Amino acid sequence: MVNGYPHWQTVPLRWKDNDVYGHVNNVVHYSLMDTVINTWLIEQGGLDIENGAVIGLCVESHCGYHASVSFPGSLRVGLRVAHLGKSSVRYEIGMYAADESLVAEGHFVHVFVDRESRRPTPVSGKLREALEALQPG
C-alpha cells in the first residue's frame, strides 16, 4: 500500500485537459476523482450505474492543489476509504505525477440512495466488500 492508498489507477491526460494557461484545469482533477472512484465501484463493487436500484450521489468534494501538470502525460491516482458509514462513504484521493511528486489531493463523499425515491439506502453485499477493501490497515 503505497502512500496509504490500497488502489492505484493510471489516468492519461488529454489535449483538451489543458486550459489557456497551458496546464490541466482544476475541473479536470474533480473529473479524475469521479472517474477513478466510479471505475472501482463498477468493476469491483458491481455498481450498475444504468439500471441498478442503488446509485451513489456526490454530496461533497474538495481538492487541494500542490503542483501543475500538463498534457502530454498521465497521473497516478491513489484511492482509499477514510470513512464507511451505513449509507455513505468518504474517499480520499491523491494524484501524483510521473516523478512521484504530489500534484493534488482531495476527498469525495458519496451517499448511496434508492434510484427511485432518492432516499439513503444501506451499503451492502459486494459493494460494501469493495469499499471495505479500500480501507487502509
mmCIF file of N, CA and C in Angstrom:
data_model
loop_
_atom_site.group_PDB
_atom_site.id
_atom_site.type_symbol
_atom_site.label_atom_id
_atom_site.label_comp_id
_atom_site.label_asym_id
_atom_site.label_seq_id
_atom_site.Cartn_x
_atom_site.Cartn_y
_atom_site.Cartn_z
ATOM 1 N N MET A 1 0.854 -1.173 0.000
ATOM 2 C CA MET A 1 0.000 0.000 0.000
ATOM 3 C C MET A 1 0.901 1.237 0.000
ATOM 4 N N VAL A 2 1.129 1.808 -1.157
ATOM 5 C CA VAL A 2 1.999 2.965 -1.313
ATOM 6 C C VAL A 2 1.256 4.227 -0.861
ATOM 7 N N ASN A 3 1.926 5.024 -0.029
ATOM 8 C CA ASN A 3 1.360 6.284 0.483
ATOM 9 C C ASN A 3 -0.002 6.104 1.147
ATOM 10 N N GLY A 4 -0.294 4.884 1.623
ATOM 11 C CA GLY A 4 -1.555 4.638 2.310
ATOM 12 C C GLY A 4 -2.747 4.428 1.403
ATOM 13 N N TYR A 5 -2.513 4.301 0.104
ATOM 14 C CA TYR A 5 -3.612 4.074 -0.839
ATOM 15 C C TYR A 5 -3.614 2.613 -1.286
ATOM 16 N N PRO A 6 -4.682 1.860 -0.978
ATOM 17 C CA PRO A 6 -4.745 0.458 -1.376
ATOM 18 C C PRO A 6 -4.943 0.258 -2.887
ATOM 19 N N HIS A 7 -5.461 1.260 -3.570
ATOM 20 C CA HIS A 7 -5.742 1.117 -5.009
ATOM 21 C C HIS A 7 -5.087 2.249 -5.784
ATOM 22 N N TRP A 8 -4.506 1.886 -6.932
ATOM 23 C CA TRP A 8 -3.880 2.863 -7.828
ATOM 24 C C TRP A 8 -4.404 2.683 -9.241
ATOM 25 N N GLN A 9 -4.616 3.788 -9.921
ATOM 26 C CA GLN A 9 -5.017 3.756 -11.327
ATOM 27 C C GLN A 9 -4.247 4.844 -12.061
ATOM 28 N N THR A 10 -3.679 4.501 -13.197
ATOM 29 C CA THR A 10 -3.009 5.489 -14.039
ATOM 30 C C THR A 10 -4.022 6.048 -15.022
ATOM 31 N N VAL A 11 -4.088 7.370 -15.073
ATOM 32 C CA VAL A 11 -5.056 8.042 -15.940
ATOM 33 C C VAL A 11 -4.296 8.949 -16.902
ATOM 34 N N PRO A 12 -4.432 8.711 -18.209
ATOM 35 C CA PRO A 12 -3.739 9.576 -19.171
ATOM 36 C C PRO A 12 -4.384 10.957 -19.233
ATOM 37 N N LEU A 13 -3.543 11.963 -19.392
ATOM 38 C CA LEU A 13 -4.044 13.316 -19.612
ATOM 39 C C LEU A 13 -4.325 13.490 -21.094
ATOM 40 N N ARG A 14 -5.306 14.311 -21.404
ATOM 41 C CA ARG A 14 -5.707 14.531 -22.792
ATOM 42 C C ARG A 14 -5.406 15.971 -23.199
ATOM 43 N N TRP A 15 -5.276 16.197 -24.478
ATOM 44 C CA TRP A 15 -5.019 17.539 -25.009
ATOM 45 C C TRP A 15 -6.036 18.532 -24.468
ATOM 46 N N LYS A 16 -7.306 18.143 -24.440
ATOM 47 C CA LYS A 16 -8.358 19.075 -24.012
ATOM 48 C C LYS A 16 -8.343 19.361 -22.508
ATOM 49 N N ASP A 17 -7.514 18.627 -21.738
ATOM 50 C CA ASP A 17 -7.419 18.879 -20.301
ATOM 51 C C ASP A 17 -6.645 20.158 -19.988
ATOM 52 N N ASN A 18 -5.792 20.596 -20.914
ATOM 53 C CA ASN A 18 -5.042 21.842 -20.723
ATOM 54 C C ASN A 18 -5.973 23.032 -20.886
ATOM 55 N N ASP A 19 -5.759 24.053 -20.081
ATOM 56 C CA ASP A 19 -6.530 25.280 -20.244
ATOM 57 C C ASP A 19 -5.684 26.318 -20.982
ATOM 58 N N VAL A 20 -6.166 27.537 -21.079
ATOM 59 C CA VAL A 20 -5.450 28.566 -21.832
ATOM 60 C C VAL A 20 -4.123 28.951 -21.188
ATOM 61 N N TYR A 21 -3.921 28.567 -19.935
ATOM 62 C CA TYR A 21 -2.661 28.849 -19.250
ATOM 63 C C TYR A 21 -1.637 27.735 -19.437
ATOM 64 N N GLY A 22 -2.025 26.679 -20.175
ATOM 65 C CA GLY A 22 -1.094 25.608 -20.500
ATOM 66 C C GLY A 22 -0.940 24.533 -19.446
ATOM 67 N N HIS A 23 -1.876 24.468 -18.497
ATOM 68 C CA HIS A 23 -1.821 23.384 -17.507
ATOM 69 C C HIS A 23 -3.204 22.765 -17.354
ATOM 70 N N VAL A 24 -3.236 21.591 -16.735
ATOM 71 C CA VAL A 24 -4.502 20.895 -16.538
ATOM 72 C C VAL A 24 -5.402 21.759 -15.648
ATOM 73 N N ASN A 25 -6.599 22.026 -16.143
ATOM 74 C CA ASN A 25 -7.553 22.874 -15.446
ATOM 75 C C ASN A 25 -8.073 22.176 -14.199
ATOM 76 N N ASN A 26 -8.402 22.955 -13.173
ATOM 77 C CA ASN A 26 -8.820 22.372 -11.899
ATOM 78 C C ASN A 26 -10.062 21.484 -12.005
ATOM 79 N N VAL A 27 -10.959 21.771 -12.907
ATOM 80 C CA VAL A 27 -12.156 20.940 -13.040
ATOM 81 C C VAL A 27 -11.790 19.516 -13.470
ATOM 82 N N VAL A 28 -10.681 19.346 -14.165
ATOM 83 C CA VAL A 28 -10.240 18.019 -14.601
ATOM 84 C C VAL A 28 -9.877 17.157 -13.398
ATOM 85 N N HIS A 29 -9.293 17.737 -12.379
ATOM 86 C CA HIS A 29 -8.935 16.976 -11.178
ATOM 87 C C HIS A 29 -10.182 16.362 -10.541
ATOM 88 N N TYR A 30 -11.264 17.125 -10.483
ATOM 89 C CA TYR A 30 -12.523 16.600 -9.939
ATOM 90 C C TYR A 30 -13.053 15.466 -10.812
ATOM 91 N N SER A 31 -12.953 15.635 -12.098
ATOM 92 C CA SER A 31 -13.399 14.593 -13.027
ATOM 93 C C SER A 31 -12.577 13.314 -12.859
ATOM 94 N N LEU A 32 -11.269 13.464 -12.647
ATOM 95 C CA LEU A 32 -10.416 12.296 -12.445
ATOM 96 C C LEU A 32 -10.778 11.574 -11.149
ATOM 97 N N MET A 33 -11.072 12.318 -10.087
ATOM 98 C CA MET A 33 -11.502 11.681 -8.837
ATOM 99 C C MET A 33 -12.764 10.864 -9.082
ATOM 100 N N ASP A 34 -13.732 11.483 -9.724
ATOM 101 C CA ASP A 34 -15.012 10.831 -10.014
ATOM 102 C C ASP A 34 -14.798 9.580 -10.869
ATOM 103 N N THR A 35 -13.920 9.674 -11.858
ATOM 104 C CA THR A 35 -13.646 8.552 -12.756
ATOM 105 C C THR A 35 -13.008 7.382 -12.024
ATOM 106 N N VAL A 36 -12.002 7.639 -11.219
ATOM 107 C CA VAL A 36 -11.311 6.560 -10.503
ATOM 108 C C VAL A 36 -12.253 5.901 -9.494
ATOM 109 N N ILE A 37 -13.018 6.704 -8.779
ATOM 110 C CA ILE A 37 -13.971 6.146 -7.813
ATOM 111 C C ILE A 37 -14.998 5.274 -8.517
ATOM 112 N N ASN A 38 -15.623 5.789 -9.554
ATOM 113 C CA ASN A 38 -16.685 5.029 -10.213
ATOM 114 C C ASN A 38 -16.165 3.822 -10.981
ATOM 115 N N THR A 39 -14.952 3.892 -11.485
ATOM 116 C CA THR A 39 -14.350 2.704 -12.102
ATOM 117 C C THR A 39 -14.253 1.592 -11.060
ATOM 118 N N TRP A 40 -13.785 1.934 -9.861
ATOM 119 C CA TRP A 40 -13.679 0.953 -8.780
ATOM 120 C C TRP A 40 -15.066 0.396 -8.416
ATOM 121 N N LEU A 41 -16.041 1.289 -8.252
ATOM 122 C CA LEU A 41 -17.380 0.849 -7.845
ATOM 123 C C LEU A 41 -18.006 -0.086 -8.880
ATOM 124 N N ILE A 42 -17.812 0.219 -10.148
ATOM 125 C CA ILE A 42 -18.390 -0.608 -11.212
ATOM 126 C C ILE A 42 -17.646 -1.932 -11.330
ATOM 127 N N GLU A 43 -16.313 -1.880 -11.414
ATOM 128 C CA GLU A 43 -15.526 -3.085 -11.647
ATOM 129 C C GLU A 43 -15.414 -3.983 -10.427
ATOM 130 N N GLN A 44 -15.254 -3.408 -9.243
ATOM 131 C CA GLN A 44 -15.044 -4.218 -8.038
ATOM 132 C C GLN A 44 -16.308 -4.370 -7.193
ATOM 133 N N GLY A 45 -17.163 -3.353 -7.215
ATOM 134 C CA GLY A 45 -18.357 -3.378 -6.367
ATOM 135 C C GLY A 45 -19.625 -3.799 -7.069
ATOM 136 N N GLY A 46 -19.550 -3.966 -8.401
ATOM 137 C CA GLY A 46 -20.731 -4.385 -9.139
ATOM 138 C C GLY A 46 -21.806 -3.325 -9.261
ATOM 139 N N LEU A 47 -21.443 -2.062 -9.081
ATOM 140 C CA LEU A 47 -22.437 -0.992 -9.191
ATOM 141 C C LEU A 47 -22.950 -0.905 -10.625
ATOM 142 N N ASP A 48 -24.254 -0.971 -10.771
ATOM 143 C CA ASP A 48 -24.894 -0.872 -12.090
ATOM 144 C C ASP A 48 -25.413 0.553 -12.239
ATOM 145 N N ILE A 49 -24.621 1.399 -12.893
ATOM 146 C CA ILE A 49 -24.977 2.820 -12.971
ATOM 147 C C ILE A 49 -26.172 3.098 -13.875
ATOM 148 N N GLU A 50 -26.492 2.173 -14.765
ATOM 149 C CA GLU A 50 -27.607 2.402 -15.692
ATOM 150 C C GLU A 50 -28.929 1.844 -15.194
ATOM 151 N N ASN A 51 -28.910 0.687 -14.532
ATOM 152 C CA ASN A 51 -30.161 0.024 -14.180
ATOM 153 C C ASN A 51 -30.269 -0.414 -12.729
ATOM 154 N N GLY A 52 -29.229 -0.201 -11.936
ATOM 155 C CA GLY A 52 -29.252 -0.677 -10.555
ATOM 156 C C GLY A 52 -30.244 0.064 -9.685
ATOM 157 N N ALA A 53 -30.707 -0.602 -8.641
ATOM 158 C CA ALA A 53 -31.654 0.006 -7.706
ATOM 159 C C ALA A 53 -30.985 1.039 -6.821
ATOM 160 N N VAL A 54 -29.645 0.921 -6.644
ATOM 161 C CA VAL A 54 -28.888 1.824 -5.784
ATOM 162 C C VAL A 54 -27.914 2.635 -6.634
ATOM 163 N N ILE A 55 -27.833 3.927 -6.346
ATOM 164 C CA ILE A 55 -26.877 4.809 -7.014
ATOM 165 C C ILE A 55 -26.152 5.644 -5.962
ATOM 166 N N GLY A 56 -24.977 6.135 -6.312
ATOM 167 C CA GLY A 56 -24.217 6.991 -5.414
ATOM 168 C C GLY A 56 -24.314 8.440 -5.850
ATOM 169 N N LEU A 57 -24.688 9.313 -4.929
ATOM 170 C CA LEU A 57 -24.755 10.747 -5.213
ATOM 171 C C LEU A 57 -23.612 11.449 -4.490
ATOM 172 N N CYS A 58 -22.896 12.296 -5.207
ATOM 173 C CA CYS A 58 -21.833 13.078 -4.589
ATOM 174 C C CYS A 58 -22.470 14.223 -3.811
ATOM 175 N N VAL A 59 -22.178 14.268 -2.503
ATOM 176 C CA VAL A 59 -22.738 15.329 -1.667
ATOM 177 C C VAL A 59 -21.669 16.313 -1.192
ATOM 178 N N GLU A 60 -20.396 15.955 -1.422
ATOM 179 C CA GLU A 60 -19.306 16.846 -1.020
ATOM 180 C C GLU A 60 -18.044 16.446 -1.765
ATOM 181 N N SER A 61 -17.274 17.449 -2.172
ATOM 182 C CA SER A 61 -15.969 17.172 -2.779
ATOM 183 C C SER A 61 -15.039 18.345 -2.495
ATOM 184 N N HIS A 62 -13.746 18.033 -2.487
ATOM 185 C CA HIS A 62 -12.735 19.046 -2.231
ATOM 186 C C HIS A 62 -11.453 18.617 -2.922
ATOM 187 N N CYS A 63 -10.686 19.569 -3.398
ATOM 188 C CA CYS A 63 -9.392 19.274 -3.991
ATOM 189 C C CYS A 63 -8.418 20.390 -3.634
ATOM 190 N N GLY A 64 -7.264 19.998 -3.130
ATOM 191 C CA GLY A 64 -6.185 20.933 -2.846
ATOM 192 C C GLY A 64 -5.062 20.698 -3.841
ATOM 193 N N TYR A 65 -4.530 21.747 -4.399
ATOM 194 C CA TYR A 65 -3.541 21.653 -5.478
ATOM 195 C C TYR A 65 -2.141 21.947 -4.959
ATOM 196 N N HIS A 66 -1.180 21.120 -5.395
ATOM 197 C CA HIS A 66 0.199 21.258 -4.935
ATOM 198 C C HIS A 66 1.179 21.560 -6.058
ATOM 199 N N ALA A 67 0.839 21.120 -7.272
ATOM 200 C CA ALA A 67 1.742 21.322 -8.411
ATOM 201 C C ALA A 67 0.932 21.318 -9.698
ATOM 202 N N SER A 68 1.494 21.910 -10.715
ATOM 203 C CA SER A 68 0.855 21.975 -12.020
ATOM 204 C C SER A 68 1.335 20.826 -12.905
ATOM 205 N N VAL A 69 0.446 20.305 -13.725
ATOM 206 C CA VAL A 69 0.793 19.302 -14.728
ATOM 207 C C VAL A 69 0.134 19.705 -16.038
ATOM 208 N N SER A 70 0.609 19.106 -17.121
ATOM 209 C CA SER A 70 0.013 19.413 -18.420
ATOM 210 C C SER A 70 0.118 18.214 -19.345
ATOM 211 N N PHE A 71 -0.680 18.246 -20.395
ATOM 212 C CA PHE A 71 -0.615 17.256 -21.457
ATOM 213 C C PHE A 71 0.661 17.501 -22.245
ATOM 214 N N PRO A 72 1.360 16.482 -22.715
ATOM 215 C CA PRO A 72 1.067 15.054 -22.567
ATOM 216 C C PRO A 72 1.575 14.544 -21.224
ATOM 217 N N GLY A 73 1.042 13.429 -20.819
ATOM 218 C CA GLY A 73 1.450 12.809 -19.575
ATOM 219 C C GLY A 73 0.318 12.011 -18.984
ATOM 220 N N SER A 74 0.512 11.591 -17.764
ATOM 221 C CA SER A 74 -0.529 10.854 -17.060
ATOM 222 C C SER A 74 -0.368 11.119 -15.568
ATOM 223 N N LEU A 75 -1.378 10.797 -14.831
ATOM 224 C CA LEU A 75 -1.343 10.900 -13.382
ATOM 225 C C LEU A 75 -1.583 9.525 -12.782
ATOM 226 N N ARG A 76 -0.871 9.246 -11.695
ATOM 227 C CA ARG A 76 -1.145 8.049 -10.897
ATOM 228 C C ARG A 76 -2.074 8.513 -9.788
ATOM 229 N N VAL A 77 -3.234 7.883 -9.714
ATOM 230 C CA VAL A 77 -4.254 8.301 -8.761
ATOM 231 C C VAL A 77 -4.440 7.209 -7.719
ATOM 232 N N GLY A 78 -4.193 7.576 -6.452
ATOM 233 C CA GLY A 78 -4.379 6.660 -5.339
ATOM 234 C C GLY A 78 -5.744 6.874 -4.714
ATOM 235 N N LEU A 79 -6.370 5.773 -4.293
ATOM 236 C CA LEU A 79 -7.725 5.834 -3.741
ATOM 237 C C LEU A 79 -7.794 5.030 -2.450
ATOM 238 N N ARG A 80 -8.445 5.624 -1.438
ATOM 239 C CA ARG A 80 -8.714 4.903 -0.195
ATOM 240 C C ARG A 80 -10.045 5.379 0.379
ATOM 241 N N VAL A 81 -10.585 4.584 1.285
ATOM 242 C CA VAL A 81 -11.803 4.955 2.002
ATOM 243 C C VAL A 81 -11.397 5.406 3.398
ATOM 244 N N ALA A 82 -11.710 6.649 3.721
ATOM 245 C CA ALA A 82 -11.396 7.204 5.038
ATOM 246 C C ALA A 82 -12.490 6.898 6.050
ATOM 247 N N HIS A 83 -13.743 6.818 5.580
ATOM 248 C CA HIS A 83 -14.865 6.516 6.469
ATOM 249 C C HIS A 83 -15.947 5.807 5.667
ATOM 250 N N LEU A 84 -16.420 4.705 6.208
ATOM 251 C CA LEU A 84 -17.527 3.964 5.605
ATOM 252 C C LEU A 84 -18.653 3.890 6.620
ATOM 253 N N GLY A 85 -19.739 4.584 6.301
ATOM 254 C CA GLY A 85 -20.898 4.584 7.191
ATOM 255 C C GLY A 85 -21.951 3.595 6.714
ATOM 256 N N LYS A 86 -23.158 3.750 7.238
ATOM 257 C CA LYS A 86 -24.257 2.856 6.861
ATOM 258 C C LYS A 86 -24.665 3.063 5.400
ATOM 259 N N SER A 87 -24.761 4.327 4.983
ATOM 260 C CA SER A 87 -25.184 4.618 3.610
ATOM 261 C C SER A 87 -24.251 5.600 2.895
ATOM 262 N N SER A 88 -23.159 5.966 3.550
ATOM 263 C CA SER A 88 -22.257 6.947 2.944
ATOM 264 C C SER A 88 -20.810 6.478 3.036
ATOM 265 N N VAL A 89 -19.977 7.083 2.197
ATOM 266 C CA VAL A 89 -18.555 6.771 2.189
ATOM 267 C C VAL A 89 -17.781 8.048 1.869
ATOM 268 N N ARG A 90 -16.659 8.213 2.568
ATOM 269 C CA ARG A 90 -15.757 9.337 2.291
ATOM 270 C C ARG A 90 -14.466 8.758 1.753
ATOM 271 N N TYR A 91 -14.180 9.093 0.499
ATOM 272 C CA TYR A 91 -12.954 8.661 -0.160
ATOM 273 C C TYR A 91 -11.894 9.735 0.005
ATOM 274 N N GLU A 92 -10.627 9.313 -0.013
ATOM 275 C CA GLU A 92 -9.503 10.232 -0.117
ATOM 276 C C GLU A 92 -8.716 9.839 -1.356
ATOM 277 N N ILE A 93 -8.289 10.852 -2.086
ATOM 278 C CA ILE A 93 -7.638 10.642 -3.375
ATOM 279 C C ILE A 93 -6.342 11.437 -3.418
ATOM 280 N N GLY A 94 -5.279 10.816 -3.911
ATOM 281 C CA GLY A 94 -4.015 11.502 -4.145
ATOM 282 C C GLY A 94 -3.628 11.364 -5.609
ATOM 283 N N MET A 95 -3.213 12.458 -6.212
ATOM 284 C CA MET A 95 -2.815 12.457 -7.627
ATOM 285 C C MET A 95 -1.332 12.791 -7.720
ATOM 286 N N TYR A 96 -0.593 11.922 -8.397
ATOM 287 C CA TYR A 96 0.850 12.034 -8.459
ATOM 288 C C TYR A 96 1.339 12.066 -9.900
ATOM 289 N N ALA A 97 2.366 12.886 -10.144
ATOM 290 C CA ALA A 97 2.994 12.982 -11.468
ATOM 291 C C ALA A 97 3.923 11.790 -11.674
ATOM 292 N N ALA A 98 4.467 11.680 -12.878
ATOM 293 C CA ALA A 98 5.372 10.579 -13.224
ATOM 294 C C ALA A 98 6.591 10.526 -12.314
ATOM 295 N N ASP A 99 7.047 11.685 -11.833
ATOM 296 C CA ASP A 99 8.216 11.712 -10.934
ATOM 297 C C ASP A 99 7.834 11.452 -9.474
ATOM 298 N N GLU A 100 6.574 11.041 -9.261
ATOM 299 C CA GLU A 100 6.016 10.699 -7.949
ATOM 300 C C GLU A 100 5.776 11.900 -7.044
ATOM 301 N N SER A 101 5.847 13.111 -7.590
ATOM 302 C CA SER A 101 5.527 14.298 -6.803
ATOM 303 C C SER A 101 4.011 14.458 -6.701
ATOM 304 N N LEU A 102 3.575 14.948 -5.547
ATOM 305 C CA LEU A 102 2.149 15.150 -5.304
ATOM 306 C C LEU A 102 1.646 16.337 -6.120
ATOM 307 N N VAL A 103 0.622 16.095 -6.917
ATOM 308 C CA VAL A 103 0.006 17.140 -7.742
ATOM 309 C C VAL A 103 -1.216 17.709 -7.036
ATOM 310 N N ALA A 104 -2.068 16.829 -6.527
ATOM 311 C CA ALA A 104 -3.292 17.262 -5.865
ATOM 312 C C ALA A 104 -3.784 16.153 -4.948
ATOM 313 N N GLU A 105 -4.528 16.559 -3.931
ATOM 314 C CA GLU A 105 -5.173 15.575 -3.067
ATOM 315 C C GLU A 105 -6.534 16.114 -2.683
ATOM 316 N N GLY A 106 -7.468 15.196 -2.512
ATOM 317 C CA GLY A 106 -8.809 15.641 -2.209
ATOM 318 C C GLY A 106 -9.639 14.573 -1.544
ATOM 319 N N HIS A 107 -10.910 14.920 -1.358
ATOM 320 C CA HIS A 107 -11.853 13.939 -0.843
ATOM 321 C C HIS A 107 -13.169 14.082 -1.596
ATOM 322 N N PHE A 108 -13.966 13.046 -1.473
ATOM 323 C CA PHE A 108 -15.200 12.926 -2.244
ATOM 324 C C PHE A 108 -16.148 12.107 -1.383
ATOM 325 N N VAL A 109 -17.366 12.571 -1.167
ATOM 326 C CA VAL A 109 -18.333 11.852 -0.338
ATOM 327 C C VAL A 109 -19.518 11.424 -1.189
ATOM 328 N N HIS A 110 -19.805 10.128 -1.133
ATOM 329 C CA HIS A 110 -20.998 9.566 -1.772
ATOM 330 C C HIS A 110 -22.015 9.207 -0.703
ATOM 331 N N VAL A 111 -23.275 9.460 -0.971
ATOM 332 C CA VAL A 111 -24.375 8.877 -0.225
ATOM 333 C C VAL A 111 -25.079 7.952 -1.205
ATOM 334 N N PHE A 112 -25.242 6.705 -0.800
ATOM 335 C CA PHE A 112 -25.924 5.740 -1.657
ATOM 336 C C PHE A 112 -27.409 5.811 -1.367
ATOM 337 N N VAL A 113 -28.172 5.934 -2.454
ATOM 338 C CA VAL A 113 -29.615 6.135 -2.344
ATOM 339 C C VAL A 113 -30.349 5.182 -3.278
ATOM 340 N N ASP A 114 -31.638 4.996 -2.971
ATOM 341 C CA ASP A 114 -32.526 4.264 -3.863
ATOM 342 C C ASP A 114 -32.732 5.102 -5.122
ATOM 343 N N ARG A 115 -32.569 4.484 -6.277
ATOM 344 C CA ARG A 115 -32.673 5.219 -7.548
ATOM 345 C C ARG A 115 -34.000 5.959 -7.673
ATOM 346 N N GLU A 116 -35.087 5.344 -7.271
ATOM 347 C CA GLU A 116 -36.414 5.941 -7.464
ATOM 348 C C GLU A 116 -36.754 6.983 -6.395
ATOM 349 N N SER A 117 -36.600 6.628 -5.138
ATOM 350 C CA SER A 117 -37.027 7.518 -4.052
ATOM 351 C C SER A 117 -35.980 8.569 -3.695
ATOM 352 N N ARG A 118 -34.718 8.291 -4.042
ATOM 353 C CA ARG A 118 -33.580 9.144 -3.684
ATOM 354 C C ARG A 118 -33.377 9.216 -2.168
ATOM 355 N N ARG A 119 -33.864 8.231 -1.452
ATOM 356 C CA ARG A 119 -33.669 8.137 -0.016
ATOM 357 C C ARG A 119 -32.441 7.283 0.267
ATOM 358 N N PRO A 120 -31.653 7.615 1.300
ATOM 359 C CA PRO A 120 -30.472 6.820 1.624
ATOM 360 C C PRO A 120 -30.815 5.345 1.826
ATOM 361 N N THR A 121 -29.894 4.503 1.367
ATOM 362 C CA THR A 121 -30.057 3.061 1.494
ATOM 363 C C THR A 121 -28.749 2.453 1.987
ATOM 364 N N PRO A 122 -28.812 1.430 2.816
ATOM 365 C CA PRO A 122 -27.576 0.832 3.340
ATOM 366 C C PRO A 122 -26.681 0.282 2.230
ATOM 367 N N VAL A 123 -25.382 0.468 2.411
ATOM 368 C CA VAL A 123 -24.391 -0.109 1.510
ATOM 369 C C VAL A 123 -24.182 -1.546 1.976
ATOM 370 N N SER A 124 -24.402 -2.501 1.066
ATOM 371 C CA SER A 124 -24.303 -3.896 1.473
ATOM 372 C C SER A 124 -23.715 -4.752 0.353
ATOM 373 N N GLY A 125 -23.532 -6.024 0.663
ATOM 374 C CA GLY A 125 -23.101 -7.010 -0.315
ATOM 375 C C GLY A 125 -21.748 -6.712 -0.936
ATOM 376 N N LYS A 126 -21.657 -6.986 -2.230
ATOM 377 C CA LYS A 126 -20.408 -6.836 -2.978
ATOM 378 C C LYS A 126 -19.908 -5.387 -2.947
ATOM 379 N N LEU A 127 -20.819 -4.438 -2.982
ATOM 380 C CA LEU A 127 -20.437 -3.025 -2.952
ATOM 381 C C LEU A 127 -19.742 -2.692 -1.630
ATOM 382 N N ARG A 128 -20.302 -3.144 -0.519
ATOM 383 C CA ARG A 128 -19.692 -2.882 0.779
ATOM 384 C C ARG A 128 -18.334 -3.559 0.870
ATOM 385 N N GLU A 129 -18.221 -4.785 0.379
ATOM 386 C CA GLU A 129 -16.947 -5.502 0.399
ATOM 387 C C GLU A 129 -15.873 -4.746 -0.393
ATOM 388 N N ALA A 130 -16.259 -4.196 -1.541
ATOM 389 C CA ALA A 130 -15.309 -3.443 -2.360
ATOM 390 C C ALA A 130 -14.847 -2.184 -1.640
ATOM 391 N N LEU A 131 -15.750 -1.514 -0.944
ATOM 392 C CA LEU A 131 -15.386 -0.309 -0.201
ATOM 393 C C LEU A 131 -14.523 -0.647 1.013
ATOM 394 N N GLU A 132 -14.842 -1.739 1.697
ATOM 395 C CA GLU A 132 -14.014 -2.172 2.831
ATOM 396 C C GLU A 132 -12.588 -2.477 2.389
ATOM 397 N N ALA A 133 -12.434 -3.000 1.166
ATOM 398 C CA ALA A 133 -11.100 -3.324 0.641
ATOM 399 C C ALA A 133 -10.255 -2.072 0.444
ATOM 400 N N LEU A 134 -10.881 -0.907 0.378
ATOM 401 C CA LEU A 134 -10.149 0.351 0.196
ATOM 402 C C LEU A 134 -9.771 1.025 1.518
ATOM 403 N N GLN A 135 -10.142 0.405 2.623
ATOM 404 C CA GLN A 135 -9.789 0.981 3.923
ATOM 405 C C GLN A 135 -8.358 0.591 4.282
ATOM 406 N N PRO A 136 -7.533 1.566 4.589
ATOM 407 C CA PRO A 136 -6.150 1.255 4.975
ATOM 408 C C PRO A 136 -6.107 0.440 6.269
ATOM 409 N N GLY A 137 -5.102 -0.425 6.355
ATOM 410 C CA GLY A 137 -4.882 -1.203 7.576
ATOM 411 C C GLY A 137 -5.894 -2.241 7.730
#
